[in-house]
mmCIF file with all atom_site columns, C-alpha atoms and ligand atoms in Angstrom:
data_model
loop_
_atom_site.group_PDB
_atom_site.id
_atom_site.type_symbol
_atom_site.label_atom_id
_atom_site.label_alt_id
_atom_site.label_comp_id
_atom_site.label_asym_id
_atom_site.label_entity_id
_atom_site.label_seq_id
_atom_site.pdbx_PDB_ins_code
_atom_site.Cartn_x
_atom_site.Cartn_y
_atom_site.Cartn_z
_atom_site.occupancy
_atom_site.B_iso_or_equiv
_atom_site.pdbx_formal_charge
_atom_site.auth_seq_id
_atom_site.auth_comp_id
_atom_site.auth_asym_id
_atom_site.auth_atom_id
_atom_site.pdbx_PDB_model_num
ATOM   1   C  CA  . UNK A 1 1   ? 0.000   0.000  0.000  1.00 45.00 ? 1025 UNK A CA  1
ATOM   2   C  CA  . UNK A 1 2   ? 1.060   3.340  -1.133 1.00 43.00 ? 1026 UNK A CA  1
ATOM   3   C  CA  . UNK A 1 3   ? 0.795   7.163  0.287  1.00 48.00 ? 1027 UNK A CA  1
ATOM   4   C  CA  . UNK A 1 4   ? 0.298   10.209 -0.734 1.00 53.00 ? 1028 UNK A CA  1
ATOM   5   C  CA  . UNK A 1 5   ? 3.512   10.695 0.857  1.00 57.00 ? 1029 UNK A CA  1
ATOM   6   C  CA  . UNK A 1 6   ? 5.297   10.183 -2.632 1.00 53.00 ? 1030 UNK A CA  1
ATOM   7   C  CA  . UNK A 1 7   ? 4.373   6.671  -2.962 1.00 57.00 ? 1031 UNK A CA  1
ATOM   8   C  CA  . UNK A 1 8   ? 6.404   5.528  -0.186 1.00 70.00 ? 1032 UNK A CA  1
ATOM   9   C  CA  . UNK A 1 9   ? 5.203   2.409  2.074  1.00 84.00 ? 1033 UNK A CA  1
ATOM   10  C  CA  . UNK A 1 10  ? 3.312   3.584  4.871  1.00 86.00 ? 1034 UNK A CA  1
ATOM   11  C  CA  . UNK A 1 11  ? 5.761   1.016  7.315  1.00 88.00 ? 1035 UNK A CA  1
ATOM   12  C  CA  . UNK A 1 12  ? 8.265   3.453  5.660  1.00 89.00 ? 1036 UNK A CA  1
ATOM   13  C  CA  . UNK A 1 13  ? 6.462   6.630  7.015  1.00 87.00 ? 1037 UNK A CA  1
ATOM   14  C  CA  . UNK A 1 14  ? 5.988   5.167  10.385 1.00 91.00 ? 1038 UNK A CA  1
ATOM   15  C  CA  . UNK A 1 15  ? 9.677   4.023  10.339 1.00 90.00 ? 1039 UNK A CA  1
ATOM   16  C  CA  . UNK A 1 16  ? 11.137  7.661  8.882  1.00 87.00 ? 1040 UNK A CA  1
ATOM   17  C  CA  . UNK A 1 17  ? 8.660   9.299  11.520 1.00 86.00 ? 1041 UNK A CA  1
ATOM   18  C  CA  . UNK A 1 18  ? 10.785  7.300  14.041 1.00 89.00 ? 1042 UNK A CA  1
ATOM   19  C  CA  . UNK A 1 19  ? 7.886   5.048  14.629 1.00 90.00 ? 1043 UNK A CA  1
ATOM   20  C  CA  . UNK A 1 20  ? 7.944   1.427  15.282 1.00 91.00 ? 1044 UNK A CA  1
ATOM   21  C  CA  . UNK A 1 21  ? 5.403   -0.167 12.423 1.00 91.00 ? 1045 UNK A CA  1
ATOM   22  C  CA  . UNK A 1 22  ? 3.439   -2.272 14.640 1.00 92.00 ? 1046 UNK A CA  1
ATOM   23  C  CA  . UNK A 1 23  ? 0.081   -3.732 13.944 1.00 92.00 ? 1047 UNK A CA  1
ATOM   24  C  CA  . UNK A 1 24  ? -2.154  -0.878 15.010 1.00 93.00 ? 1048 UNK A CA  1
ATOM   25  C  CA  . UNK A 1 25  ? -0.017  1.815  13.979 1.00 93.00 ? 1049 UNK A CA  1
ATOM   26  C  CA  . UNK A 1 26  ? -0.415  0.431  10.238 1.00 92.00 ? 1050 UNK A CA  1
ATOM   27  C  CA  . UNK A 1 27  ? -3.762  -0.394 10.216 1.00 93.00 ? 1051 UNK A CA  1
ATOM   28  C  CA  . UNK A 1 28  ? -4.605  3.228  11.790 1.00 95.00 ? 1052 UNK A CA  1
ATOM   29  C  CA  . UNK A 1 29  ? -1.768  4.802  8.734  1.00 94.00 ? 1053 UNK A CA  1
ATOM   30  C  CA  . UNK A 1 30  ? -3.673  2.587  5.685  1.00 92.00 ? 1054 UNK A CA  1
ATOM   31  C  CA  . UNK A 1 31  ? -7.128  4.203  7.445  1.00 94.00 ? 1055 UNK A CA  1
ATOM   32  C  CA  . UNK A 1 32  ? -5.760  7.325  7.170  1.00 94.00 ? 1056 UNK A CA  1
ATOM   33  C  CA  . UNK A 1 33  ? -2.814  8.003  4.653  1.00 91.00 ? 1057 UNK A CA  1
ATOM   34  C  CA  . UNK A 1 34  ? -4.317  5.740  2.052  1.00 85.00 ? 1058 UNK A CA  1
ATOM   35  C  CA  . UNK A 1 35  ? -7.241  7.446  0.099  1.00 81.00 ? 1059 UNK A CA  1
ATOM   36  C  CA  . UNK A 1 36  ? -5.802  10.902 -0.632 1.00 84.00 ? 1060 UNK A CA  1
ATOM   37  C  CA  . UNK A 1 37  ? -6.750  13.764 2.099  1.00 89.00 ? 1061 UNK A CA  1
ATOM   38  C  CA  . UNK A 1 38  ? -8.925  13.437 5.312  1.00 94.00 ? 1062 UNK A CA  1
ATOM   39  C  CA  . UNK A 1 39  ? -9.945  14.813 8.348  1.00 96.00 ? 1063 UNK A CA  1
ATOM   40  C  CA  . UNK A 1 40  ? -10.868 12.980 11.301 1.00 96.00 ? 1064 UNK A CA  1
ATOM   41  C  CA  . UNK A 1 41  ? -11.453 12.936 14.984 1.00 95.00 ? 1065 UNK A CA  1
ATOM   42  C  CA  . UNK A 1 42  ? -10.466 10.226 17.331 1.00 96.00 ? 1066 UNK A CA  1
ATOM   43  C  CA  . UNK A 1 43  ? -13.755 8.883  17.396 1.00 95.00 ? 1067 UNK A CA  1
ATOM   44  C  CA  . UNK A 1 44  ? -14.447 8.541  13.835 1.00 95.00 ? 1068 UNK A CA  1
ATOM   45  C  CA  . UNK A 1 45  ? -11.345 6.761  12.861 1.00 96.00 ? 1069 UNK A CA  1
ATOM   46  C  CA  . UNK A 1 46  ? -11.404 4.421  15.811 1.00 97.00 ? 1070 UNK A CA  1
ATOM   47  C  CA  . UNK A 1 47  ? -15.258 3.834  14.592 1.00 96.00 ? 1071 UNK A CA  1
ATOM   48  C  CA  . UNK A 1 48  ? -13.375 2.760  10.952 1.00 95.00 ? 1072 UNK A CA  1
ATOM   49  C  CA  . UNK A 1 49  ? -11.154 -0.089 12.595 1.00 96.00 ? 1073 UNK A CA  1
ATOM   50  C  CA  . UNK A 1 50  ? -14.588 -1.149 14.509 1.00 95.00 ? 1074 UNK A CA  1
ATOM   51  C  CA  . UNK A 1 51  ? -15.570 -1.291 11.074 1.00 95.00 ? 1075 UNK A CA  1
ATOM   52  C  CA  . UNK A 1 52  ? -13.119 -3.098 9.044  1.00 91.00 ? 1076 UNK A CA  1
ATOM   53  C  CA  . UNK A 1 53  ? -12.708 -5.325 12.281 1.00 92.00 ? 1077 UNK A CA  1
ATOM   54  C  CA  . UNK A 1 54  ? -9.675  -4.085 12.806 1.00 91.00 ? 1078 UNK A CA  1
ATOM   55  C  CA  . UNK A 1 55  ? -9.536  -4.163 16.802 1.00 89.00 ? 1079 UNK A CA  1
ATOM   56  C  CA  . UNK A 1 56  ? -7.618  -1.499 17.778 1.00 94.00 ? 1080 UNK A CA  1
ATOM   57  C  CA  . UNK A 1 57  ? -8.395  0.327  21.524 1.00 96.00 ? 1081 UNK A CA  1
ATOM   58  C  CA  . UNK A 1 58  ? -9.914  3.894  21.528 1.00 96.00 ? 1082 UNK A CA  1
ATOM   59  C  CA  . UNK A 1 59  ? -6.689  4.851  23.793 1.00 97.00 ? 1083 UNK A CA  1
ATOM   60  C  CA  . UNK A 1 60  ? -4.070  2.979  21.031 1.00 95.00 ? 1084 UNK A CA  1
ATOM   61  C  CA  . UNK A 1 61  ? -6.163  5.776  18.255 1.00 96.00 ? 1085 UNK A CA  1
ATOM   62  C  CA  . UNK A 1 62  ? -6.100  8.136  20.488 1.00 96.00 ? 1086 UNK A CA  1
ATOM   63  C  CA  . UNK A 1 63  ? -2.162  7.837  21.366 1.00 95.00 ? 1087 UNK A CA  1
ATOM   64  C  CA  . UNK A 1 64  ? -0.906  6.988  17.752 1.00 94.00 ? 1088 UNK A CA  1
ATOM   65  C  CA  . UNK A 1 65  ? -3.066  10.270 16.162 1.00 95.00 ? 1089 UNK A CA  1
ATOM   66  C  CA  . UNK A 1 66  ? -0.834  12.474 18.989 1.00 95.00 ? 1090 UNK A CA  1
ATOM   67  C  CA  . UNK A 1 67  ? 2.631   10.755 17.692 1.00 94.00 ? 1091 UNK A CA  1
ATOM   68  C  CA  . UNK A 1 68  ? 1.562   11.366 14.189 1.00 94.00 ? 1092 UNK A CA  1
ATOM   69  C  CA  . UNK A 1 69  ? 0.783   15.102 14.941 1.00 94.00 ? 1093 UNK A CA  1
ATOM   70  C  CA  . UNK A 1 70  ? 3.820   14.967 16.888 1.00 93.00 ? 1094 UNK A CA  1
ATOM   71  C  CA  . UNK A 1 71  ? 5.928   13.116 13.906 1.00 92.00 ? 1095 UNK A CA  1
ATOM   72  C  CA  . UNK A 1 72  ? 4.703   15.861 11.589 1.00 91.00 ? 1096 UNK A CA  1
ATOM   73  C  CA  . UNK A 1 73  ? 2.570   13.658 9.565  1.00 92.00 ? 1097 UNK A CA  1
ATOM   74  C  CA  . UNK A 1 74  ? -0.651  14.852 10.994 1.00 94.00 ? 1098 UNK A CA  1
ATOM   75  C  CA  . UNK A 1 75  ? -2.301  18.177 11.265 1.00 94.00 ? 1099 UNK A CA  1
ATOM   76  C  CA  . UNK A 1 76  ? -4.009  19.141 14.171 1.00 93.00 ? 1100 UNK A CA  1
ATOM   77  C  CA  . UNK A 1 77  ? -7.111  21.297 14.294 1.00 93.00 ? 1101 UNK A CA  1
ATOM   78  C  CA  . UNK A 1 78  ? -9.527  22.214 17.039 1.00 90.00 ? 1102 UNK A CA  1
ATOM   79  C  CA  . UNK A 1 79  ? -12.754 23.267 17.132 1.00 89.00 ? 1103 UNK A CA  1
ATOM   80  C  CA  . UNK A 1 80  ? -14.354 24.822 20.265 1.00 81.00 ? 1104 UNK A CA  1
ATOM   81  C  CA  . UNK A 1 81  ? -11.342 23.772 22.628 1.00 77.00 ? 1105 UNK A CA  1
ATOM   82  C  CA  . UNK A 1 82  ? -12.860 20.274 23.170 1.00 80.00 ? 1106 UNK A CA  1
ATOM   83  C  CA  . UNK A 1 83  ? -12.976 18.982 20.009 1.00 86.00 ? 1107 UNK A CA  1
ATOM   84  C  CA  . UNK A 1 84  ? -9.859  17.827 17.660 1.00 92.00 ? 1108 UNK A CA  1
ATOM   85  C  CA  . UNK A 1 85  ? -9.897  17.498 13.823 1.00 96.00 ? 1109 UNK A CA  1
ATOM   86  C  CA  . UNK A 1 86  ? -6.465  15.505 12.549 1.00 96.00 ? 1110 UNK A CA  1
ATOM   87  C  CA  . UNK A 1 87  ? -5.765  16.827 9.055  1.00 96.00 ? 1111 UNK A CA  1
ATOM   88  C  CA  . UNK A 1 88  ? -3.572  14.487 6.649  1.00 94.00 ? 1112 UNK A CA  1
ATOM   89  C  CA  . UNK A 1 89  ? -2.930  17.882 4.612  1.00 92.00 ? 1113 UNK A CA  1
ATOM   90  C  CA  . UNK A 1 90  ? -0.252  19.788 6.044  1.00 89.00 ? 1114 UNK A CA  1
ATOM   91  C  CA  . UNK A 1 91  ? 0.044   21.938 3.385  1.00 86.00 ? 1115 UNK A CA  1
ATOM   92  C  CA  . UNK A 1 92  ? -0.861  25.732 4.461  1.00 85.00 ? 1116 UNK A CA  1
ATOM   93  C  CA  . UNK A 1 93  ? -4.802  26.069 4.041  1.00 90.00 ? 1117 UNK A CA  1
ATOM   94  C  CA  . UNK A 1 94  ? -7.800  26.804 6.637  1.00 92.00 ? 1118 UNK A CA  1
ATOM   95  C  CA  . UNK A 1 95  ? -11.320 25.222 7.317  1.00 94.00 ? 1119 UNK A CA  1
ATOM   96  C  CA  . UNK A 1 96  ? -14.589 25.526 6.839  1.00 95.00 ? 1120 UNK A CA  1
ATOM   97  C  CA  . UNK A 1 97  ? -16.650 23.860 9.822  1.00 94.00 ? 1121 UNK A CA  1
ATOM   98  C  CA  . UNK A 1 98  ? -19.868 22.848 8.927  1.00 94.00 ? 1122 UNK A CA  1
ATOM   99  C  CA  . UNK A 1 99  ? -22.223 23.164 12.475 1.00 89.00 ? 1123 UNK A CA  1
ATOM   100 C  CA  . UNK A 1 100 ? -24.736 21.150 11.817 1.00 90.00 ? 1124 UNK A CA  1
ATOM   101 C  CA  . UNK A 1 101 ? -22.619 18.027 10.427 1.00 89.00 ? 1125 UNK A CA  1
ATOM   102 C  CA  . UNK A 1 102 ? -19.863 18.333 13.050 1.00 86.00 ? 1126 UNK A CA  1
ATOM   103 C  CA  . UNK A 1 103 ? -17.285 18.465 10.234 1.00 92.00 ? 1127 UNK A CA  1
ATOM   104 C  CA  . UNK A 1 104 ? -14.416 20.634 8.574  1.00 94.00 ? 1128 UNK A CA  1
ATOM   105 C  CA  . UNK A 1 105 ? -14.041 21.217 4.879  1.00 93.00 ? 1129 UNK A CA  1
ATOM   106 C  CA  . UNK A 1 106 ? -10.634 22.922 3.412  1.00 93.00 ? 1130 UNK A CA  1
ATOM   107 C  CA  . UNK A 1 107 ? -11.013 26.392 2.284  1.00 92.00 ? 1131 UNK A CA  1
ATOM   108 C  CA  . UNK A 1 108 ? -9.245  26.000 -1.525 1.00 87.00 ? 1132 UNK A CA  1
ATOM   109 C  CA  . UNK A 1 109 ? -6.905  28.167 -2.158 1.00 81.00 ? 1133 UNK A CA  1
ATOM   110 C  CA  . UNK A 1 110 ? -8.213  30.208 -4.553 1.00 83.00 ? 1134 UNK A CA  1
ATOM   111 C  CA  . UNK A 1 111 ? -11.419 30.942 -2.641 1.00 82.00 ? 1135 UNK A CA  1
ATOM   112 C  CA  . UNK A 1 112 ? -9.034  32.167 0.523  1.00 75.00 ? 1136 UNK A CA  1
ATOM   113 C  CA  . UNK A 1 113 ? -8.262  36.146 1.211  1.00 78.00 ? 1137 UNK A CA  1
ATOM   114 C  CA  . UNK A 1 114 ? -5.126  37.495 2.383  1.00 80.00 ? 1138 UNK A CA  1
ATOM   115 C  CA  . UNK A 1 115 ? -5.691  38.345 6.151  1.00 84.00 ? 1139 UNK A CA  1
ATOM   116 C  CA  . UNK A 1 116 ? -4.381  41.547 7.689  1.00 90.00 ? 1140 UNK A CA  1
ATOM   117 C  CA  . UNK A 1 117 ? -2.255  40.023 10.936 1.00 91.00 ? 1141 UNK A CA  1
ATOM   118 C  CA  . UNK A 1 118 ? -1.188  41.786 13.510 1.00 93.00 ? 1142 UNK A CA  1
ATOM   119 C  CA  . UNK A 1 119 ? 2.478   42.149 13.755 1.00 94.00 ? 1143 UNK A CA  1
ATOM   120 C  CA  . UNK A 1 120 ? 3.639   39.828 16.655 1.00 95.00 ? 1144 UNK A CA  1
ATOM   121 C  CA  . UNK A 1 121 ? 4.737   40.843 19.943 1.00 96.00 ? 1145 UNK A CA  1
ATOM   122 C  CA  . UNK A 1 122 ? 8.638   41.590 20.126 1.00 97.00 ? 1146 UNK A CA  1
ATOM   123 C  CA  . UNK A 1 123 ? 10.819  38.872 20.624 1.00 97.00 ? 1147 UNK A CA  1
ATOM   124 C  CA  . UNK A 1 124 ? 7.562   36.325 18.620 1.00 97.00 ? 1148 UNK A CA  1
ATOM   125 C  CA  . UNK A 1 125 ? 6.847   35.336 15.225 1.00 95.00 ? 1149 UNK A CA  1
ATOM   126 C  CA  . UNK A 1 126 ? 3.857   33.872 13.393 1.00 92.00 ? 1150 UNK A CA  1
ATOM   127 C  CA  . UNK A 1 127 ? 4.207   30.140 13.362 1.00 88.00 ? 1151 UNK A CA  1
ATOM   128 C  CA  . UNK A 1 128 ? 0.850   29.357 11.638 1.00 85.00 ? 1152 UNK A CA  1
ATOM   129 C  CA  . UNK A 1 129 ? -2.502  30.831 11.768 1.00 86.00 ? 1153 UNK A CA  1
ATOM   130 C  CA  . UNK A 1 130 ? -5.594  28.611 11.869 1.00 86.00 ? 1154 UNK A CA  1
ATOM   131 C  CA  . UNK A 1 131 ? -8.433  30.110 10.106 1.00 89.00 ? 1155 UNK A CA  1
ATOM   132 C  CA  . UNK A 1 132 ? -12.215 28.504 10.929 1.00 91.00 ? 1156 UNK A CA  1
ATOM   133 C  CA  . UNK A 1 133 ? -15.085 29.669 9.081  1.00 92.00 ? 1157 UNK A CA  1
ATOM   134 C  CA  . UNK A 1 134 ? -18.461 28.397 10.594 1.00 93.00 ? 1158 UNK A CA  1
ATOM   135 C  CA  . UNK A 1 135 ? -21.063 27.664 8.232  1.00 95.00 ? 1159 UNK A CA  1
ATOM   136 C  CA  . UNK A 1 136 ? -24.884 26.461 9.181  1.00 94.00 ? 1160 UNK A CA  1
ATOM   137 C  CA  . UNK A 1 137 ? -27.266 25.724 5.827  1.00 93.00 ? 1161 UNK A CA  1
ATOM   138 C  CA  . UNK A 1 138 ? -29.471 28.747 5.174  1.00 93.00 ? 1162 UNK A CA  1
HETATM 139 ZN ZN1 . ZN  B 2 .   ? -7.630  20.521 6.074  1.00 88.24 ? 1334 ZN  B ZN1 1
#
């Protein structure tokens, strides 16, 4: 199985991420490196290896989404301070989040503005900004 990641093996990614490729770490990478971009929450993910029978613990998803985020692989984007959005794009872009359907959307590029930022306190500099637009259906 492939990645987006240049078509390198995702055992590869786990292993140049400084991860061990065990079992759950790989089924949890195919879930989530190996149909092009996604965003998901703990929850939903470990409700995919429910799915595909997978059996991997809440706190294993949990735990291996964090060393992803932390391994640079994964994106991490919260909404409302209590919930968390993992992003496999970690190219620069923001998010739509859709109330009703507790879900974010990518902003493309060519619908985004240039935002005005404040310059950053002395002695700081910008190290991302996060952009959420909230959108409800008319
Ligand atoms: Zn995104």
């Amino acid at each position: 199985m492939t990645t987006p990641h240049e078509g390198i093996s995702l055992a590869r990614l786990l292993r140049e991420a400084g991860l061990r490729a065990t079992r759950p770490r790989r089924v949890l990478a195919e879930l989530l490196f190996a149909k092009g971009n996604r965003h998901v929450t703990a929850e939903m993910l470990y409700e995919e290896t429910m799915a595909a029978q997978a059996h991997v613990s809440l706190a294993t998803v949990y735990n291996t989404l964090n060393q992803l985020t932390e391994a640079g692989l994964l994106r991490q984007v919260g909404i409302d301070g209590s919930k968390s959005f993992f992003d496999t794009n970690m190219g620069e872009h923001h998010h739509y989040f859709l109330q009703d359907k507790d879900a974010i959307l990518d902003i493309p590029a060519d619908a985004a503005v240039p935002l005005e930022l404040p310059p950053p306190p002395e002695g700081f500099e910008i190290a991302r900004v996060d952009v959420v637009v909230r959108l409800r259906p008319r």
